[in-house]
PDB file of C-alpha atoms in Angstrom:
ATOM      1  CA  MET P   2       0.000   0.000   0.000  1.00 83.00           C
ATOM      2  CA  ARG P   3       1.289   3.475  -0.884  1.00 88.00           C
ATOM      3  CA  ILE P   4       1.057   5.612   2.285  1.00 94.00           C
ATOM      4  CA  LEU P   5       1.709   9.313   2.886  1.00 95.00           C
ATOM      5  CA  LEU P   6       2.922  10.028   6.424  1.00 97.00           C
ATOM      6  CA  ILE P   7       2.511  13.648   7.590  1.00 98.00           C
ATOM      7  CA  GLU P   8       4.365  13.966  10.910  1.00 97.00           C
ATOM      8  CA  ASP P   9       6.795  16.617  12.220  1.00 96.00           C
ATOM      9  CA  ASP P  10       8.014  14.667  15.266  1.00 96.00           C
ATOM     10  CA  MET P  11      11.237  13.191  13.901  1.00 96.00           C
ATOM     11  CA  VAL P  12      11.500  10.342  16.417  1.00 97.00           C
ATOM     12  CA  LEU P  13       7.892   9.206  16.030  1.00 97.00           C
ATOM     13  CA  GLY P  14       7.960   9.769  12.280  1.00 97.00           C
ATOM     14  CA  ALA P  15      11.041   7.559  11.910  1.00 97.00           C
ATOM     15  CA  ALA P  16       9.455   4.825  14.029  1.00 97.00           C
ATOM     16  CA  VAL P  17       6.201   4.876  12.067  1.00 97.00           C
ATOM     17  CA  ASN P  18       8.059   5.000   8.751  1.00 95.00           C
ATOM     18  CA  ASP P  19      10.150   1.966   9.732  1.00 94.00           C
ATOM     19  CA  GLN P  20       6.999   0.092  10.783  1.00 94.00           C
ATOM     20  CA  LEU P  21       5.308   0.823   7.464  1.00 93.00           C
ATOM     21  CA  LEU P  22       8.316  -0.449   5.527  1.00 88.00           C
ATOM     22  CA  ALA P  23       8.533  -3.550   7.717  1.00 87.00           C
ATOM     23  CA  ASP P  24       4.860  -4.240   6.956  1.00 86.00           C
ATOM     24  CA  GLY P  25       5.610  -4.130   3.222  1.00 82.00           C
ATOM     25  CA  HIS P  26       4.056  -0.737   2.514  1.00 87.00           C
ATOM     26  CA  SER P  27       5.727   2.027   0.537  1.00 86.00           C
ATOM     27  CA  ALA P  28       5.926   5.224   2.568  1.00 90.00           C
ATOM     28  CA  ASP P  29       6.573   8.863   1.729  1.00 92.00           C
ATOM     29  CA  TRP P  30       7.205  10.970   4.830  1.00 95.00           C
ATOM     30  CA  VAL P  31       6.749  14.751   4.957  1.00 96.00           C
ATOM     31  CA  THR P  32       6.797  17.125   7.921  1.00 97.00           C
ATOM     32  CA  ARG P  33       4.709  20.029   6.593  1.00 96.00           C
ATOM     33  CA  LEU P  34       1.259  20.455   5.090  1.00 96.00           C
ATOM     34  CA  ASP P  35       2.552  22.308   2.039  1.00 94.00           C
ATOM     35  CA  SER P  36       4.828  19.351   1.265  1.00 94.00           C
ATOM     36  CA  ALA P  37       1.889  16.992   1.839  1.00 94.00           C
ATOM     37  CA  GLY P  38      -0.216  18.892  -0.679  1.00 91.00           C
ATOM     38  CA  GLY P  39       2.545  18.634  -3.251  1.00 90.00           C
ATOM     39  CA  ALA P  40       3.002  14.911  -2.603  1.00 89.00           C
ATOM     40  CA  LEU P  41      -0.720  14.216  -2.983  1.00 90.00           C
ATOM     41  CA  ALA P  42      -0.783  16.170  -6.237  1.00 86.00           C
ATOM     42  CA  ALA P  43       2.219  14.252  -7.604  1.00 81.00           C
ATOM     43  CA  GLY P  44       1.473  10.699  -6.502  1.00 72.00           C
ATOM     44  CA  MET P  45      -1.352   8.249  -6.007  1.00 80.00           C
ATOM     45  CA  PHE P  46      -1.660   7.355  -2.324  1.00 89.00           C
ATOM     46  CA  GLU P  47      -3.964   4.740  -0.849  1.00 88.00           C
ATOM     47  CA  LEU P  48      -3.809   6.056   2.723  1.00 94.00           C
ATOM     48  CA  VAL P  49      -2.760   9.186   4.618  1.00 97.00           C
ATOM     49  CA  LEU P  50      -1.469   9.211   8.202  1.00 98.00           C
ATOM     50  CA  LEU P  51      -2.078  12.752   9.427  1.00 98.00           C
ATOM     51  CA  ASP P  52      -0.707  14.569  12.461  1.00 97.00           C
ATOM     52  CA  LEU P  53      -2.814  17.552  13.507  1.00 96.00           C
ATOM     53  CA  MET P  54      -0.412  20.069  15.056  1.00 95.00           C
ATOM     54  CA  LEU P  55       2.001  20.873  12.227  1.00 96.00           C
ATOM     55  CA  PRO P  56       4.433  23.793  11.710  1.00 96.00           C
ATOM     56  CA  ASP P  57       2.444  25.386   8.891  1.00 95.00           C
ATOM     57  CA  GLY P  58      -1.130  24.690   9.929  1.00 95.00           C
ATOM     58  CA  HIS P  59      -3.708  22.429  11.509  1.00 96.00           C
ATOM     59  CA  GLY P  60      -4.400  18.970  10.120  1.00 96.00           C
ATOM     60  CA  ILE P  61      -8.170  19.353  10.480  1.00 96.00           C
ATOM     61  CA  ALA P  62      -8.215  22.287   8.063  1.00 95.00           C
ATOM     62  CA  PHE P  63      -6.047  20.287   5.644  1.00 96.00           C
ATOM     63  CA  LEU P  64      -8.407  17.310   5.886  1.00 96.00           C
ATOM     64  CA  LYS P  65     -11.471  19.474   5.295  1.00 96.00           C
ATOM     65  CA  GLU P  66      -9.831  20.883   2.151  1.00 94.00           C
ATOM     66  CA  LEU P  67      -9.123  17.369   0.886  1.00 92.00           C
ATOM     67  CA  ARG P  68     -12.724  16.282   1.360  1.00 93.00           C
ATOM     68  CA  ALA P  69     -14.117  19.534  -0.064  1.00 91.00           C
ATOM     69  CA  ARG P  70     -12.354  18.920  -3.372  1.00 89.00           C
ATOM     70  CA  GLY P  71     -13.610  15.346  -3.542  1.00 88.00           C
ATOM     71  CA  ASP P  72     -10.478  13.512  -2.403  1.00 89.00           C
ATOM     72  CA  VAL P  73     -11.685  10.280  -0.759  1.00 88.00           C
ATOM     73  CA  THR P  74      -8.263   8.874   0.166  1.00 90.00           C
ATOM     74  CA  PRO P  75      -8.570   7.144   3.565  1.00 93.00           C
ATOM     75  CA  VAL P  76      -7.097   9.213   6.418  1.00 96.00           C
ATOM     76  CA  ILE P  77      -6.027   8.063   9.874  1.00 98.00           C
ATOM     77  CA  ILE P  78      -5.315  10.886  12.313  1.00 98.00           C
ATOM     78  CA  LEU P  79      -2.304  10.446  14.628  1.00 97.00           C
ATOM     79  CA  THR P  80      -2.270  13.084  17.366  1.00 96.00           C
ATOM     80  CA  ALA P  81      -1.668  13.907  21.008  1.00 95.00           C
ATOM     81  CA  LEU P  82      -5.040  15.703  21.163  1.00 95.00           C
ATOM     82  CA  ASP P  83      -7.036  13.282  23.276  1.00 94.00           C
ATOM     83  CA  GLN P  84     -10.271  15.071  24.187  1.00 95.00           C
ATOM     84  CA  VAL P  85     -13.571  13.627  23.003  1.00 95.00           C
ATOM     85  CA  SER P  86     -14.267  16.926  21.238  1.00 95.00           C
ATOM     86  CA  ASP P  87     -10.994  16.524  19.307  1.00 95.00           C
ATOM     87  CA  ARG P  88     -11.960  13.016  18.193  1.00 95.00           C
ATOM     88  CA  ILE P  89     -15.402  14.212  17.120  1.00 96.00           C
ATOM     89  CA  ALA P  90     -13.897  17.091  15.149  1.00 95.00           C
ATOM     90  CA  GLY P  91     -11.480  14.769  13.380  1.00 95.00           C
ATOM     91  CA  LEU P  92     -14.073  12.191  12.452  1.00 95.00           C
ATOM     92  CA  ASN P  93     -16.581  14.845  11.375  1.00 95.00           C
ATOM     93  CA  ALA P  94     -13.928  16.407   9.145  1.00 95.00           C
ATOM     94  CA  GLY P  95     -13.689  13.128   7.229  1.00 94.00           C
ATOM     95  CA  ALA P  96     -11.110  11.002   9.046  1.00 95.00           C
ATOM     96  CA  ASP P  97     -11.554   7.230   8.857  1.00 95.00           C
ATOM     97  CA  ASP P  98      -9.859   6.572  12.199  1.00 96.00           C
ATOM     98  CA  TYR P  99      -8.308   8.515  15.067  1.00 97.00           C
ATOM     99  CA  MET P 100      -5.326   7.356  17.148  1.00 97.00           C
ATOM    100  CA  VAL P 101      -4.008   9.159  20.212  1.00 96.00           C
ATOM    101  CA  LYS P 102      -0.262   9.330  20.862  1.00 95.00           C
ATOM    102  CA  PRO P 103       1.502   7.439  22.261  1.00 94.00           C
ATOM    103  CA  PHE P 104       0.222   4.349  20.492  1.00 95.00           C
ATOM    104  CA  ASP P 105       1.505   0.854  19.829  1.00 96.00           C
ATOM    105  CA  LEU P 106       2.937   0.434  16.354  1.00 96.00           C
ATOM    106  CA  SER P 107       1.367  -3.003  15.971  1.00 94.00           C
ATOM    107  CA  GLU P 108      -2.039  -1.449  16.650  1.00 96.00           C
ATOM    108  CA  LEU P 109      -1.351   1.120  13.938  1.00 96.00           C
ATOM    109  CA  SER P 110      -0.573  -1.731  11.521  1.00 94.00           C
ATOM    110  CA  ALA P 111      -3.873  -3.401  12.418  1.00 93.00           C
ATOM    111  CA  ARG P 112      -5.866  -0.200  11.951  1.00 94.00           C
ATOM    112  CA  ILE P 113      -4.248   0.450   8.569  1.00 94.00           C
ATOM    113  CA  GLY P 114      -5.264  -3.037   7.472  1.00 89.00           C
ATOM    114  CA  SER P 115      -8.802  -2.569   8.771  1.00 90.00           C
ATOM    115  CA  VAL P 116      -9.290   0.721   6.910  1.00 92.00           C
ATOM    116  CA  ALA P 117      -7.824  -0.765   3.721  1.00 86.00           C
ATOM    117  CA  ARG P 118     -10.199  -3.730   3.855  1.00 83.00           C
ATOM    118  CA  ARG P 119     -13.220  -1.487   4.359  1.00 85.00           C
ATOM    119  CA  TYR P 120     -12.283   0.568   1.302  1.00 81.00           C
ATOM    120  CA  SER P 121     -11.723  -2.564  -0.769  1.00 72.00           C
ATOM    121  CA  GLY P 122     -15.355  -3.525  -0.096  1.00 67.00           C
ATOM    122  CA  ASN P 123     -14.527  -6.645   1.921  1.00 65.00           C
ATOM    123  CA  PRO P 124     -13.960  -6.055   5.642  1.00 69.00           C
ATOM    124  CA  ASN P 125     -13.475  -9.789   6.239  1.00 71.00           C
ATOM    125  CA  PRO P 126      -9.745 -10.445   6.771  1.00 78.00           C
ATOM    126  CA  LEU P 127     -10.123 -14.152   5.868  1.00 85.00           C
ATOM    127  CA  VAL P 128     -10.040 -14.987   2.158  1.00 86.00           C
ATOM    128  CA  ARG P 129     -10.178 -18.420   0.511  1.00 88.00           C
ATOM    129  CA  LEU P 130      -8.632 -18.797  -2.953  1.00 90.00           C
ATOM    130  CA  GLY P 131      -8.764 -22.437  -3.986  1.00 89.00           C
ATOM    131  CA  PRO P 132      -5.997 -24.169  -2.016  1.00 92.00           C
ATOM    132  CA  LEU P 133      -4.954 -20.862  -0.424  1.00 93.00           C
ATOM    133  CA  GLN P 134      -6.163 -19.695   2.984  1.00 92.00           C
ATOM    134  CA  VAL P 135      -5.310 -16.017   3.386  1.00 91.00           C
ATOM    135  CA  ASP P 136      -5.469 -14.058   6.640  1.00 89.00           C
ATOM    136  CA  LEU P 137      -5.045 -10.400   5.667  1.00 84.00           C
ATOM    137  CA  ALA P 138      -5.024  -9.216   9.280  1.00 79.00           C
ATOM    138  CA  ALA P 139      -2.318 -11.648  10.428  1.00 81.00           C
ATOM    139  CA  ARG P 140      -0.528 -11.380   7.047  1.00 84.00           C
ATOM    140  CA  LYS P 141      -0.341 -15.162   6.743  1.00 88.00           C
ATOM    141  CA  ILE P 142      -1.000 -17.604   3.903  1.00 93.00           C
ATOM    142  CA  ARG P 143      -1.407 -21.350   3.931  1.00 93.00           C
ATOM    143  CA  ARG P 144      -1.309 -23.429   0.751  1.00 93.00           C
ATOM    144  CA  ASP P 145      -2.960 -26.823   1.107  1.00 91.00           C
ATOM    145  CA  GLY P 146      -2.593 -26.386   4.857  1.00 90.00           C
ATOM    146  CA  ALA P 147       1.134 -25.633   4.788  1.00 92.00           C
ATOM    147  CA  PRO P 148       2.403 -22.125   5.561  1.00 92.00           C
ATOM    148  CA  ALA P 149       3.750 -20.088   2.646  1.00 94.00           C
ATOM    149  CA  THR P 150       6.369 -17.477   3.515  1.00 92.00           C
ATOM    150  CA  LEU P 151       6.399 -14.238   1.527  1.00 92.00           C
ATOM    151  CA  THR P 152       8.775 -11.288   1.637  1.00 89.00           C
ATOM    152  CA  SER P 153       7.297  -7.914   2.540  1.00 85.00           C
ATOM    153  CA  ARG P 154       7.285  -6.824  -1.126  1.00 86.00           C
ATOM    154  CA  GLU P 155       5.713 -10.091  -2.290  1.00 91.00           C
ATOM    155  CA  TRP P 156       3.016  -9.739   0.341  1.00 90.00           C
ATOM    156  CA  ALA P 157       2.335  -6.113  -0.643  1.00 87.00           C
ATOM    157  CA  LEU P 158       1.876  -7.076  -4.299  1.00 91.00           C
ATOM    158  CA  PHE P 159      -0.328 -10.073  -3.472  1.00 92.00           C
ATOM    159  CA  GLU P 160      -2.428  -7.982  -1.067  1.00 88.00           C
ATOM    160  CA  ALA P 161      -2.945  -5.326  -3.749  1.00 88.00           C
ATOM    161  CA  LEU P 162      -4.381  -7.955  -6.100  1.00 91.00           C
ATOM    162  CA  VAL P 163      -6.527  -9.568  -3.382  1.00 89.00           C
ATOM    163  CA  GLN P 164      -8.069  -6.205  -2.533  1.00 84.00           C
ATOM    164  CA  ALA P 165      -8.899  -5.557  -6.194  1.00 85.00           C
ATOM    165  CA  PRO P 166     -10.612  -8.813  -7.259  1.00 84.00           C
ATOM    166  CA  GLY P 167     -11.494  -8.943 -10.931  1.00 86.00           C
ATOM    167  CA  ARG P 168      -9.564  -5.768 -11.725  1.00 90.00           C
ATOM    168  CA  VAL P 169      -6.442  -5.619 -13.868  1.00 94.00           C
ATOM    169  CA  LEU P 170      -3.664  -3.643 -12.188  1.00 93.00           C
ATOM    170  CA  SER P 171      -1.041  -2.231 -14.509  1.00 92.00           C
ATOM    171  CA  LYS P 172       2.671  -2.531 -13.848  1.00 90.00           C
ATOM    172  CA  ALA P 173       2.753   1.197 -13.069  1.00 87.00           C
ATOM    173  CA  GLN P 174      -0.096   0.853 -10.543  1.00 87.00           C
ATOM    174  CA  LEU P 175       1.686  -2.003  -8.788  1.00 89.00           C
ATOM    175  CA  GLU P 176       4.936  -0.034  -8.698  1.00 86.00           C
ATOM    176  CA  GLU P 177       3.060   2.873  -7.096  1.00 80.00           C
ATOM    177  CA  HIS P 178       1.619   0.433  -4.570  1.00 78.00           C
ATOM    178  CA  LEU P 179       5.009  -1.020  -3.615  1.00 80.00           C
ATOM    179  CA  TYR P 180       7.475   1.849  -3.858  1.00 76.00           C
ATOM    180  CA  SER P 181       7.905   5.439  -2.670  1.00 71.00           C
ATOM    181  CA  PHE P 182       9.228   8.433  -4.617  1.00 67.00           C
ATOM    182  CA  ASP P 183      12.844   7.837  -3.553  1.00 64.00           C
ATOM    183  CA  ASP P 184      12.999   4.122  -4.351  1.00 67.00           C
ATOM    184  CA  SER P 185      15.028   2.921  -7.305  1.00 65.00           C
ATOM    185  CA  ILE P 186      13.006   0.432  -9.360  1.00 71.00           C
ATOM    186  CA  GLU P 187      14.437  -1.991 -11.903  1.00 74.00           C
ATOM    187  CA  SER P 188      12.434  -2.359 -15.119  1.00 77.00           C
ATOM    188  CA  ASN P 189      11.605  -6.023 -14.408  1.00 85.00           C
ATOM    189  CA  THR P 190      10.967  -5.747 -10.663  1.00 88.00           C
ATOM    190  CA  ILE P 191       7.222  -6.457 -10.839  1.00 91.00           C
ATOM    191  CA  GLU P 192       7.769  -9.412 -13.159  1.00 93.00           C
ATOM    192  CA  VAL P 193      10.279 -10.882 -10.703  1.00 93.00           C
ATOM    193  CA  HIS P 194       7.850 -10.555  -7.770  1.00 93.00           C
ATOM    194  CA  VAL P 195       5.029 -12.105  -9.803  1.00 94.00           C
ATOM    195  CA  SER P 196       7.253 -15.031 -10.812  1.00 95.00           C
ATOM    196  CA  ARG P 197       8.235 -15.695  -7.189  1.00 95.00           C
ATOM    197  CA  LEU P 198       4.624 -15.490  -6.007  1.00 95.00           C
ATOM    198  CA  ARG P 199       3.562 -18.029  -8.629  1.00 95.00           C
ATOM    199  CA  LYS P 200       6.277 -20.414  -7.484  1.00 95.00           C
ATOM    200  CA  LYS P 201       5.163 -20.108  -3.857  1.00 95.00           C
ATOM    201  CA  LEU P 202       1.386 -19.964  -4.326  1.00 95.00           C
ATOM    202  CA  GLY P 203       0.738 -21.631  -7.688  1.00 93.00           C
ATOM    203  CA  ARG P 204       0.775 -20.273 -11.221  1.00 92.00           C
ATOM    204  CA  ALA P 205      -2.995 -19.772 -11.325  1.00 92.00           C
ATOM    205  CA  VAL P 206      -3.000 -17.294  -8.441  1.00 93.00           C
ATOM    206  CA  ILE P 207      -1.975 -14.396 -10.721  1.00 95.00           C
ATOM    207  CA  GLU P 208      -3.219 -13.980 -14.274  1.00 95.00           C
ATOM    208  CA  THR P 209      -1.390 -11.922 -16.884  1.00 94.00           C
ATOM    209  CA  GLU P 210      -3.377  -9.682 -19.217  1.00 92.00           C
ATOM    210  CA  ARG P 211      -0.811  -9.145 -21.952  1.00 90.00           C
ATOM    211  CA  GLY P 212      -0.092  -5.475 -22.492  1.00 89.00           C
ATOM    212  CA  LEU P 213      -2.346  -4.454 -19.608  1.00 92.00           C
ATOM    213  CA  GLY P 214      -1.066  -5.907 -16.335  1.00 94.00           C
ATOM    214  CA  TYR P 215      -2.021  -8.498 -13.760  1.00 95.00           C
ATOM    215  CA  ARG P 216      -5.071  -9.577 -11.826  1.00 93.00           C
ATOM    216  CA  LEU P 217      -5.963 -12.060  -9.129  1.00 93.00           C
ATOM    217  CA  GLY P 218      -6.567 -15.495 -10.568  1.00 90.00           C
ATOM    218  CA  ASN P 219      -8.982 -18.233  -9.547  1.00 78.00           C
ATOM    219  CA  PRO P 220      -6.813 -21.151  -8.414  1.00 66.00           C
TER     220      PRO P 220
END
C-alpha cells in the first residue's frame, strides 16, 4: 500500500516509517502540510497518516480541504489531542480513524489493514482462494494447509491484487503500490515478484493480461 505520512516529530515519524516499511508498505514521509499537498498532487496514495499540530497549519483544516475537493483517500489521524471533542472534530472532518499518541505500532498496523479492507469492499480479513487460505489481518497464507512465507514486497503485491478482485492492475499501478518516490526500481521488478509469487502460491494465483497488467486469478 502506498502511504503518505505527515508527521513533524522526527522520532515518532522515523518509528512509524520503519513500521510501514517492515509491513511491506511504501511510505513517503513529509513534515509540513505544504509538502503533503505537493506529494498528494504528484502521486497516487492509498492512505494518509495525518498529524494535527504541524508547523504550517492544523491537520483538520487540511483534511477538510481534501474532502471539499472530492479527495476520498482514507485518512487516519495520529495526534496527542485526546479530548472527546478533538476526536469528534477529526471524524466529522472526514477522518476514517483517530489514534491518540503514544500508540503501539502493531495497533497502527492493524488499523491500517482494517481501513484498507473497508475501502476494498470486503472487511473480512479471511479470504479463501482455492488451495490458499489467506489471513489479511495476520498477514499469513497457507497453501494446502502448509504455511507459505512471503517477503514484505511479495506480500504487498499479493495484497494489492486480493483487494482488487477482478480488476487488472497495470505494472505502473503495482509499482506505485510497492514503492515510494525515492525508491530505485528496476524495469523487471514487478515481473520478478510475480514469478516468485507463482512459485510459492501456484501459477494460477496471478493472471497476466498481456499489455495491460495483472489480476488475481482463480486457483
